[in-house]
Amino acid sequence: MAIASEGTRDNKTFLDEEVAELEGLETNLDKTNTVSTKMVNILNSFDTRLASLETSVLPIHKSTQSLTRLAGNMNQTVAALEAILSYFDLASREEAIVTRPLGDQDLPSYLQSIGRIRESLRAMSSVNLKAGDRVVQQLKRSLKIAAGQLDDLFKKLLLQNSQPLDLKIVTSSDRKDIPPFPPGAVQTLVTIAKSLADIDLDPNATPTGYLKSYCEIRANCMIKSLTPLNQSSLVELRGVYDKGSSPFIPYTSSLLKLCRNEADLADTLLDPKLLSLAFMGSIMPPIEQWVETGRTITRRVRKTYTSEVGILFDVIETLESSMSTFESVFGLARRQKENDAMELLKSFKAATMKTFIDFLGELRNHNNPKYQAMPLDGTVHQLTSDTLNYMKRLMTYQPMVESILQQMGDGNWNNPESGASQNRRSQAAGRSGRSAVLQRYFADVLEALVQNIDSKSKFYKKGQSLTQLFLLNNYFYISKSVRTTPGLVEVINGHDGTNASPNSLPSAVYERPLKQNVDLYQDNWKACVEHLMDVTYVHDGGLQQALNSSQRQVVKDKFKNFNHDFDELWKVQKQYSIPDQDLRLMVLKDVNQIMIPMYDKFLTKYASSGGHGTMEFTKNAQKYIRYDVSMVKDMVNQFFTAS
């Protein structure tokens, strides 16, 4: 009980203390509220005063801002006026600089002066001041003078380094042999070219035209460097053309080498945007000259193709092998659709096709003035030698000849008006087909040649033997030329011609008449041989040892007639000619193997009296026996050696 009473007493004490503390807090809160109310009243008073201050200061602030802007505008206007006024002075100052002669050493300061002129010109052109018109004109005049001097310096430096190259360098296969521009000159030219390009792009400046100067100088350098090759390509051939010897071949390769060098030079010196224009402008004049030279060659060879046809084939081969390089060159010049080399190649092929047609046309024209002269000694006609030499030259270029004939169209060489697409015969594909086309072309050529030679042989109206010798000479020349020219007989007869009948081969067109005329020529000696035909005289069952008067007269007549006919043959035919020793031996073979042994036997029998096996026919043998056997042999061997 006592404990409970004690606890109650403690709780009451704690409660009294808390109440006293709460009363103290209420007192403090009242004081704080009073202070807060006073502070609010003070702040409200400040707001009222600040609003009144703002109302008083705002007009002043606005006036101050307006004055500040006016002051800034005035400063800017003054600065702009000062800048514009400075351009008036600058125009005269810079004009004095740019009008003096320009040298390499003055270039940096000169370019700075040009920069200031261009800047001033842009500034003055943007303001509309009447007083500034004079300055603008002065600045433009100064810029034009400066650009002109820059252009002159550019041309001077470019010319100094664009001298014609030595022929040995031009024709060298290594492009590195071309001497490069000195590094200092390159840097100067690059700097000037950039400045001139900037001036050309300036709407306030007069275009300089330096790119035209660049193209003219570099084109002229190429043309002069290639002039020796160009001139030698135009020289008419004297003699027979040797394969690969045309100056137009190194002319073409050298042109391409210089073109590639020009591409590198333009890439080094000029702005990339100008490369195609500069490259085209510098290479097209020499290329146009090269094309014209090529066309001149085709026109010339059209007249002299029998000796110069090889030039056409060599150039075609060169152009075909170089076409990819030409395409890249024209691609750099942005002329892919205008490939001058391709057009020239077409011209050469067309000229070659025309020579095939013209050649056959000349063979078929029996009254061609070019071949009217006839050899008086019956030797090989120029028409025959020209024809076989032409065929030999074609064989030198056999694959290309076959290809062009096939493009032309099998048989179209017989029709000058026909095109390459109109074929007389169907074209076979592949290598064998091309060989067949060449075989038929040669067959037409030989047929036309034989017909022409037969027609010309009628010129020898008074001498049948000369007609035969003329035909023999020409047929044998054809036969021997075909046999000795590598591959020609195989082309003419076909690769399987060994299994065919000789009379069915294309070569029979000249082989048959050759054999026929050899046989016909022997008839010239028929009379001489008949005079030497002897009889054996028999008397009383034995050989007669002496001749009676009538028999002696027969022998006398035989000697006399032999001498007469042999003399006539000698007198006439010693003027004739068989230049080929093989043909001469063939023609005289029967004479040496038949007539001379017969004469030897006849002479031995009647040459002297009293000898064993001889029969006397006269006391004056020298009157009838004009030649001994050795003399006849020597004279026969001298037949046809007139040439």
PDB file of C-alpha atoms in Angstrom, residues 82-333:
ATOM      1  CA  GLU A  82      37.419  53.279 -91.695  1.00  0.00           C
ATOM      2  CA  ALA A  83      37.622  49.833 -93.396  1.00  0.00           C
ATOM      3  CA  ILE A  84      36.025  51.137 -96.587  1.00  0.00           C
ATOM      4  CA  LEU A  85      38.237  54.172 -96.539  1.00  0.00           C
ATOM      5  CA  SER A  86      41.233  51.873 -96.109  1.00  0.00           C
ATOM      6  CA  TYR A  87      40.257  50.060 -99.367  1.00  0.00           C
ATOM      7  CA  PHE A  88      40.532  53.391-101.162  1.00  0.00           C
ATOM      8  CA  ASP A  89      44.131  53.594-100.062  1.00  0.00           C
ATOM      9  CA  LEU A  90      44.726  49.826-100.544  1.00  0.00           C
ATOM     10  CA  ALA A  91      43.709  49.929-104.202  1.00  0.00           C
ATOM     11  CA  SER A  92      46.498  52.342-105.041  1.00  0.00           C
ATOM     12  CA  ARG A  93      48.988  50.555-102.794  1.00  0.00           C
ATOM     13  CA  GLU A  94      48.345  47.090-104.247  1.00  0.00           C
ATOM     14  CA  GLU A  95      48.251  48.376-107.809  1.00  0.00           C
ATOM     15  CA  ALA A  96      51.807  49.570-107.375  1.00  0.00           C
ATOM     16  CA  ILE A  97      52.803  46.089-106.175  1.00  0.00           C
ATOM     17  CA  VAL A  98      51.096  43.995-108.856  1.00  0.00           C
ATOM     18  CA  THR A  99      52.147  46.161-111.793  1.00  0.00           C
ATOM     19  CA  ARG A 100      55.854  45.668-111.209  1.00  0.00           C
ATOM     20  CA  PRO A 101      57.580  42.785-113.056  1.00  0.00           C
ATOM     21  CA  LEU A 102      57.030  39.441-111.365  1.00  0.00           C
ATOM     22  CA  GLY A 103      59.906  37.089-110.613  1.00  0.00           C
ATOM     23  CA  ASP A 104      60.094  33.715-108.903  1.00  0.00           C
ATOM     24  CA  GLN A 105      61.442  35.263-105.700  1.00  0.00           C
ATOM     25  CA  ASP A 106      58.561  37.762-105.425  1.00  0.00           C
ATOM     26  CA  LEU A 107      55.847  35.123-105.687  1.00  0.00           C
ATOM     27  CA  PRO A 108      54.838  34.787-101.978  1.00  0.00           C
ATOM     28  CA  SER A 109      54.395  38.534-101.442  1.00  0.00           C
ATOM     29  CA  TYR A 110      52.743  38.838-104.842  1.00  0.00           C
ATOM     30  CA  LEU A 111      50.185  36.190-103.958  1.00  0.00           C
ATOM     31  CA  GLN A 112      49.497  37.927-100.631  1.00  0.00           C
ATOM     32  CA  SER A 113      48.851  41.135-102.544  1.00  0.00           C
ATOM     33  CA  ILE A 114      46.427  39.302-104.832  1.00  0.00           C
ATOM     34  CA  GLY A 115      44.658  37.950-101.758  1.00  0.00           C
ATOM     35  CA  ARG A 116      44.217  41.450-100.365  1.00  0.00           C
ATOM     36  CA  ILE A 117      42.924  42.717-103.711  1.00  0.00           C
ATOM     37  CA  ARG A 118      40.364  39.934-103.926  1.00  0.00           C
ATOM     38  CA  GLU A 119      39.229  40.532-100.352  1.00  0.00           C
ATOM     39  CA  SER A 120      38.905  44.270-100.994  1.00  0.00           C
ATOM     40  CA  LEU A 121      37.054  43.615-104.212  1.00  0.00           C
ATOM     41  CA  ARG A 122      34.541  41.386-102.445  1.00  0.00           C
ATOM     42  CA  ALA A 123      34.007  44.033 -99.755  1.00  0.00           C
ATOM     43  CA  MET A 124      33.667  46.952-102.144  1.00  0.00           C
ATOM     44  CA  SER A 125      31.340  45.007-104.442  1.00  0.00           C
ATOM     45  CA  SER A 126      28.956  44.427-101.524  1.00  0.00           C
ATOM     46  CA  VAL A 127      28.450  48.147-100.767  1.00  0.00           C
ATOM     47  CA  ASN A 128      26.530  50.529-102.956  1.00  0.00           C
ATOM     48  CA  LEU A 129      28.680  53.639-102.966  1.00  0.00           C
ATOM     49  CA  LYS A 130      29.080  55.815-106.008  1.00  0.00           C
ATOM     50  CA  ALA A 131      32.457  56.906-104.756  1.00  0.00           C
ATOM     51  CA  GLY A 132      33.434  53.210-104.526  1.00  0.00           C
ATOM     52  CA  ASP A 133      32.855  52.495-108.232  1.00  0.00           C
ATOM     53  CA  ARG A 134      36.213  53.990-109.120  1.00  0.00           C
ATOM     54  CA  VAL A 135      37.920  51.851-106.485  1.00  0.00           C
ATOM     55  CA  VAL A 136      36.151  48.693-107.682  1.00  0.00           C
ATOM     56  CA  GLN A 137      37.319  49.306-111.233  1.00  0.00           C
ATOM     57  CA  GLN A 138      40.832  49.995-110.023  1.00  0.00           C
ATOM     58  CA  LEU A 139      40.842  46.777-107.993  1.00  0.00           C
ATOM     59  CA  LYS A 140      39.533  44.743-110.941  1.00  0.00           C
ATOM     60  CA  ARG A 141      42.183  46.250-113.154  1.00  0.00           C
ATOM     61  CA  SER A 142      44.873  45.396-110.632  1.00  0.00           C
ATOM     62  CA  LEU A 143      43.584  41.821-110.291  1.00  0.00           C
ATOM     63  CA  LYS A 144      43.558  41.389-114.070  1.00  0.00           C
ATOM     64  CA  ILE A 145      47.139  42.647-114.300  1.00  0.00           C
ATOM     65  CA  ALA A 146      48.189  40.366-111.461  1.00  0.00           C
ATOM     66  CA  ALA A 147      46.467  37.363-113.020  1.00  0.00           C
ATOM     67  CA  GLY A 148      48.104  38.161-116.367  1.00  0.00           C
ATOM     68  CA  GLN A 149      51.557  38.277-114.772  1.00  0.00           C
ATOM     69  CA  LEU A 150      50.861  35.043-112.920  1.00  0.00           C
ATOM     70  CA  ASP A 151      49.739  33.451-116.183  1.00  0.00           C
ATOM     71  CA  ASP A 152      52.894  34.666-117.925  1.00  0.00           C
ATOM     72  CA  LEU A 153      55.075  33.254-115.160  1.00  0.00           C
ATOM     73  CA  PHE A 154      53.134  29.989-115.280  1.00  0.00           C
ATOM     74  CA  LYS A 155      53.646  29.739-119.040  1.00  0.00           C
ATOM     75  CA  LYS A 156      57.316  30.693-118.726  1.00  0.00           C
ATOM     76  CA  LEU A 157      58.049  28.013-116.127  1.00  0.00           C
ATOM     77  CA  LEU A 158      55.965  25.439-117.981  1.00  0.00           C
ATOM     78  CA  LEU A 159      57.746  26.206-121.256  1.00  0.00           C
ATOM     79  CA  GLN A 160      61.147  25.944-119.602  1.00  0.00           C
ATOM     80  CA  ASN A 161      60.277  22.432-118.490  1.00  0.00           C
ATOM     81  CA  SER A 162      58.369  21.379-121.632  1.00  0.00           C
ATOM     82  CA  GLN A 163      61.200  21.081-124.130  1.00  0.00           C
ATOM     83  CA  PRO A 164      60.842  18.371-126.830  1.00  0.00           C
ATOM     84  CA  LEU A 165      62.211  15.026-125.726  1.00  0.00           C
ATOM     85  CA  ASP A 166      65.069  13.257-127.455  1.00  0.00           C
ATOM     86  CA  LEU A 167      63.960  10.494-129.841  1.00  0.00           C
ATOM     87  CA  LYS A 168      65.849   7.892-127.807  1.00  0.00           C
ATOM     88  CA  ILE A 169      63.826   8.848-124.722  1.00  0.00           C
ATOM     89  CA  VAL A 170      60.567   8.964-126.674  1.00  0.00           C
ATOM     90  CA  THR A 171      61.021   5.464-128.071  1.00  0.00           C
ATOM     91  CA  SER A 172      62.322   3.962-124.833  1.00  0.00           C
ATOM     92  CA  SER A 173      60.071   1.264-123.404  1.00  0.00           C
ATOM     93  CA  ASP A 174      60.544   2.569-119.845  1.00  0.00           C
ATOM     94  CA  ARG A 175      58.441   5.584-118.929  1.00  0.00           C
ATOM     95  CA  LYS A 176      60.904   6.370-116.124  1.00  0.00           C
ATOM     96  CA  ASP A 177      63.355   7.551-118.787  1.00  0.00           C
ATOM     97  CA  ILE A 178      61.247  10.712-119.233  1.00  0.00           C
ATOM     98  CA  PRO A 179      62.963  13.395-117.116  1.00  0.00           C
ATOM     99  CA  PRO A 180      60.646  14.746-114.380  1.00  0.00           C
ATOM    100  CA  PHE A 181      60.101  18.428-113.627  1.00  0.00           C
ATOM    101  CA  PRO A 182      62.501  19.809-110.960  1.00  0.00           C
ATOM    102  CA  PRO A 183      60.849  19.779-107.487  1.00  0.00           C
ATOM    103  CA  GLY A 184      61.165  23.570-107.145  1.00  0.00           C
ATOM    104  CA  ALA A 185      59.469  24.153-110.486  1.00  0.00           C
ATOM    105  CA  VAL A 186      56.711  21.720-109.561  1.00  0.00           C
ATOM    106  CA  GLN A 187      56.003  23.528-106.281  1.00  0.00           C
ATOM    107  CA  THR A 188      55.946  26.927-107.979  1.00  0.00           C
ATOM    108  CA  LEU A 189      53.680  25.711-110.782  1.00  0.00           C
ATOM    109  CA  VAL A 190      51.308  24.071-108.306  1.00  0.00           C
ATOM    110  CA  THR A 191      51.107  27.308-106.278  1.00  0.00           C
ATOM    111  CA  ILE A 192      50.509  29.465-109.342  1.00  0.00           C
ATOM    112  CA  ALA A 193      47.972  27.018-110.799  1.00  0.00           C
ATOM    113  CA  LYS A 194      45.984  27.046-107.543  1.00  0.00           C
ATOM    114  CA  SER A 195      45.976  30.850-107.436  1.00  0.00           C
ATOM    115  CA  LEU A 196      44.919  31.087-111.079  1.00  0.00           C
ATOM    116  CA  ALA A 197      42.180  28.518-110.495  1.00  0.00           C
ATOM    117  CA  ASP A 198      40.905  30.580-107.536  1.00  0.00           C
ATOM    118  CA  ILE A 199      40.901  33.703-109.689  1.00  0.00           C
ATOM    119  CA  ASP A 200      38.981  31.891-112.448  1.00  0.00           C
ATOM    120  CA  LEU A 201      36.325  30.918-109.887  1.00  0.00           C
ATOM    121  CA  ASP A 202      36.046  34.498-108.583  1.00  0.00           C
ATOM    122  CA  PRO A 203      32.873  36.122-110.041  1.00  0.00           C
ATOM    123  CA  ASN A 204      34.520  39.525-109.755  1.00  0.00           C
ATOM    124  CA  ALA A 205      37.623  38.512-111.750  1.00  0.00           C
ATOM    125  CA  THR A 206      38.321  38.134-115.470  1.00  0.00           C
ATOM    126  CA  PRO A 207      39.020  34.464-116.384  1.00  0.00           C
ATOM    127  CA  THR A 208      42.756  33.928-116.904  1.00  0.00           C
ATOM    128  CA  GLY A 209      42.641  31.181-119.538  1.00  0.00           C
ATOM    129  CA  TYR A 210      45.714  29.544-117.996  1.00  0.00           C
ATOM    130  CA  LEU A 211      44.254  26.085-118.619  1.00  0.00           C
ATOM    131  CA  LYS A 212      44.245  26.785-122.341  1.00  0.00           C
ATOM    132  CA  SER A 213      47.892  27.835-122.113  1.00  0.00           C
ATOM    133  CA  TYR A 214      48.713  24.664-120.213  1.00  0.00           C
ATOM    134  CA  CYS A 215      47.042  22.491-122.863  1.00  0.00           C
ATOM    135  CA  GLU A 216      48.711  24.302-125.767  1.00  0.00           C
ATOM    136  CA  ILE A 217      52.203  24.098-124.247  1.00  0.00           C
ATOM    137  CA  ARG A 218      51.984  20.448-123.266  1.00  0.00           C
ATOM    138  CA  ALA A 219      50.326  19.437-126.557  1.00  0.00           C
ATOM    139  CA  ASN A 220      53.031  21.267-128.501  1.00  0.00           C
ATOM    140  CA  CYS A 221      55.712  19.502-126.437  1.00  0.00           C
ATOM    141  CA  MET A 222      54.180  16.110-127.280  1.00  0.00           C
ATOM    142  CA  ILE A 223      53.807  16.959-130.977  1.00  0.00           C
ATOM    143  CA  LYS A 224      57.429  18.121-131.290  1.00  0.00           C
ATOM    144  CA  SER A 225      58.693  15.103-129.367  1.00  0.00           C
ATOM    145  CA  LEU A 226      56.802  12.783-131.729  1.00  0.00           C
ATOM    146  CA  THR A 227      57.621  14.705-134.935  1.00  0.00           C
ATOM    147  CA  PRO A 228      60.540  12.448-136.036  1.00  0.00           C
ATOM    148  CA  LEU A 229      58.316   9.366-135.727  1.00  0.00           C
ATOM    149  CA  ASN A 230      55.437  11.143-137.443  1.00  0.00           C
ATOM    150  CA  GLN A 231      57.607  12.233-140.367  1.00  0.00           C
ATOM    151  CA  SER A 232      59.256   8.841-140.802  1.00  0.00           C
ATOM    152  CA  SER A 233      55.789   7.213-140.811  1.00  0.00           C
ATOM    153  CA  LEU A 234      54.831   9.391-143.787  1.00  0.00           C
ATOM    154  CA  VAL A 235      57.905   8.531-145.875  1.00  0.00           C
ATOM    155  CA  GLU A 236      56.973   6.359-148.833  1.00  0.00           C
ATOM    156  CA  LEU A 237      58.555   2.915-148.804  1.00  0.00           C
ATOM    157  CA  ARG A 238      61.366   2.187-151.223  1.00  0.00           C
ATOM    158  CA  GLY A 239      61.728  -1.491-151.908  1.00  0.00           C
ATOM    159  CA  VAL A 240      59.974  -4.272-150.035  1.00  0.00           C
ATOM    160  CA  TYR A 241      58.487  -3.799-146.592  1.00  0.00           C
ATOM    161  CA  ASP A 242      60.024  -5.868-143.788  1.00  0.00           C
ATOM    162  CA  LYS A 243      57.638  -7.174-141.161  1.00  0.00           C
ATOM    163  CA  GLY A 244      57.545  -5.016-138.045  1.00  0.00           C
ATOM    164  CA  SER A 245      59.597  -2.187-139.583  1.00  0.00           C
ATOM    165  CA  SER A 246      56.842   0.427-139.890  1.00  0.00           C
ATOM    166  CA  PRO A 247      57.745   3.604-137.956  1.00  0.00           C
ATOM    167  CA  PHE A 248      54.041   3.890-137.120  1.00  0.00           C
ATOM    168  CA  ILE A 249      54.469   1.028-134.611  1.00  0.00           C
ATOM    169  CA  PRO A 250      56.948   2.857-132.312  1.00  0.00           C
ATOM    170  CA  TYR A 251      54.993   6.042-133.051  1.00  0.00           C
ATOM    171  CA  THR A 252      51.904   4.427-131.501  1.00  0.00           C
ATOM    172  CA  SER A 253      53.667   3.012-128.431  1.00  0.00           C
ATOM    173  CA  SER A 254      55.525   6.286-127.841  1.00  0.00           C
ATOM    174  CA  LEU A 255      52.285   8.265-128.112  1.00  0.00           C
ATOM    175  CA  LEU A 256      50.677   6.090-125.442  1.00  0.00           C
ATOM    176  CA  LYS A 257      53.706   6.434-123.193  1.00  0.00           C
ATOM    177  CA  LEU A 258      53.634  10.234-123.453  1.00  0.00           C
ATOM    178  CA  CYS A 259      49.868  10.257-122.843  1.00  0.00           C
ATOM    179  CA  ARG A 260      50.298   8.350-119.587  1.00  0.00           C
ATOM    180  CA  ASN A 261      53.070  10.751-118.617  1.00  0.00           C
ATOM    181  CA  GLU A 262      50.732  13.677-119.304  1.00  0.00           C
ATOM    182  CA  ALA A 263      48.121  12.156-117.015  1.00  0.00           C
ATOM    183  CA  ASP A 264      50.660  11.974-114.185  1.00  0.00           C
ATOM    184  CA  LEU A 265      51.848  15.538-114.808  1.00  0.00           C
ATOM    185  CA  ALA A 266      48.334  17.001-114.835  1.00  0.00           C
ATOM    186  CA  ASP A 267      47.544  15.103-111.632  1.00  0.00           C
ATOM    187  CA  THR A 268      50.636  16.660-110.022  1.00  0.00           C
ATOM    188  CA  LEU A 269      50.201  20.254-111.174  1.00  0.00           C
ATOM    189  CA  LEU A 270      46.478  20.923-111.442  1.00  0.00           C
ATOM    190  CA  ASP A 271      43.308  20.904-109.387  1.00  0.00           C
ATOM    191  CA  PRO A 272      41.581  17.479-109.510  1.00  0.00           C
ATOM    192  CA  LYS A 273      38.442  19.111-110.919  1.00  0.00           C
ATOM    193  CA  LEU A 274      40.413  20.238-113.966  1.00  0.00           C
ATOM    194  CA  LEU A 275      42.272  16.994-114.673  1.00  0.00           C
ATOM    195  CA  SER A 276      40.016  15.604-117.411  1.00  0.00           C
ATOM    196  CA  LEU A 277      39.849  18.958-119.235  1.00  0.00           C
ATOM    197  CA  ALA A 278      43.588  19.537-119.022  1.00  0.00           C
ATOM    198  CA  PHE A 279      44.434  15.959-119.977  1.00  0.00           C
ATOM    199  CA  MET A 280      42.080  15.960-122.948  1.00  0.00           C
ATOM    200  CA  GLY A 281      43.329  19.357-124.119  1.00  0.00           C
ATOM    201  CA  SER A 282      46.986  18.310-123.972  1.00  0.00           C
ATOM    202  CA  ILE A 283      46.722  14.864-125.602  1.00  0.00           C
ATOM    203  CA  MET A 284      44.061  15.384-128.278  1.00  0.00           C
ATOM    204  CA  PRO A 285      46.162  17.499-130.720  1.00  0.00           C
ATOM    205  CA  PRO A 286      48.973  14.886-130.872  1.00  0.00           C
ATOM    206  CA  ILE A 287      46.400  12.081-131.045  1.00  0.00           C
ATOM    207  CA  GLU A 288      44.584  13.844-133.885  1.00  0.00           C
ATOM    208  CA  GLN A 289      47.903  14.217-135.719  1.00  0.00           C
ATOM    209  CA  TRP A 290      48.618  10.520-135.122  1.00  0.00           C
ATOM    210  CA  VAL A 291      45.171   9.574-136.473  1.00  0.00           C
ATOM    211  CA  GLU A 292      45.652  11.715-139.566  1.00  0.00           C
ATOM    212  CA  THR A 293      49.049  10.107-140.164  1.00  0.00           C
ATOM    213  CA  GLY A 294      47.410   6.687-139.900  1.00  0.00           C
ATOM    214  CA  ARG A 295      44.747   7.658-142.416  1.00  0.00           C
ATOM    215  CA  THR A 296      47.439   8.974-144.761  1.00  0.00           C
ATOM    216  CA  ILE A 297      49.192   5.614-144.511  1.00  0.00           C
ATOM    217  CA  THR A 298      45.984   3.756-145.401  1.00  0.00           C
ATOM    218  CA  ARG A 299      45.467   6.004-148.431  1.00  0.00           C
ATOM    219  CA  ARG A 300      49.066   5.458-149.544  1.00  0.00           C
ATOM    220  CA  VAL A 301      49.067   1.704-149.010  1.00  0.00           C
ATOM    221  CA  ARG A 302      45.829   1.466-151.002  1.00  0.00           C
ATOM    222  CA  LYS A 303      47.955   2.490-154.001  1.00  0.00           C
ATOM    223  CA  THR A 304      51.086   0.445-153.196  1.00  0.00           C
ATOM    224  CA  TYR A 305      49.566  -2.494-151.350  1.00  0.00           C
ATOM    225  CA  THR A 306      51.429  -5.197-153.290  1.00  0.00           C
ATOM    226  CA  SER A 307      54.671  -4.075-151.595  1.00  0.00           C
ATOM    227  CA  GLU A 308      53.344  -2.379-148.446  1.00  0.00           C
ATOM    228  CA  VAL A 309      50.363  -4.481-147.404  1.00  0.00           C
ATOM    229  CA  GLY A 310      52.393  -5.720-144.415  1.00  0.00           C
ATOM    230  CA  ILE A 311      52.184  -2.231-142.907  1.00  0.00           C
ATOM    231  CA  LEU A 312      48.415  -2.590-142.609  1.00  0.00           C
ATOM    232  CA  PHE A 313      48.690  -5.907-140.778  1.00  0.00           C
ATOM    233  CA  ASP A 314      51.448  -4.685-138.467  1.00  0.00           C
ATOM    234  CA  VAL A 315      49.474  -1.583-137.530  1.00  0.00           C
ATOM    235  CA  ILE A 316      46.274  -3.592-137.000  1.00  0.00           C
ATOM    236  CA  GLU A 317      48.156  -5.942-134.670  1.00  0.00           C
ATOM    237  CA  THR A 318      49.676  -2.989-132.794  1.00  0.00           C
ATOM    238  CA  LEU A 319      46.334  -1.234-132.410  1.00  0.00           C
ATOM    239  CA  GLU A 320      44.550  -4.379-131.245  1.00  0.00           C
ATOM    240  CA  SER A 321      47.214  -5.121-128.632  1.00  0.00           C
ATOM    241  CA  SER A 322      47.193  -1.475-127.452  1.00  0.00           C
ATOM    242  CA  MET A 323      43.423  -0.976-127.434  1.00  0.00           C
ATOM    243  CA  SER A 324      42.997  -1.490-123.668  1.00  0.00           C
ATOM    244  CA  THR A 325      45.623   1.201-123.039  1.00  0.00           C
ATOM    245  CA  PHE A 326      43.888   3.557-125.463  1.00  0.00           C
ATOM    246  CA  GLU A 327      40.591   2.926-123.692  1.00  0.00           C
ATOM    247  CA  SER A 328      42.113   3.851-120.332  1.00  0.00           C
ATOM    248  CA  VAL A 329      43.641   6.991-121.854  1.00  0.00           C
ATOM    249  CA  PHE A 330      40.346   8.094-123.392  1.00  0.00           C
ATOM    250  CA  GLY A 331      38.613   7.188-120.133  1.00  0.00           C
ATOM    251  CA  LEU A 332      40.822   9.650-118.257  1.00  0.00           C
ATOM    252  CA  ALA A 333      39.926  12.259-120.864  1.00  0.00           C
TER     253      ALA A 333
END
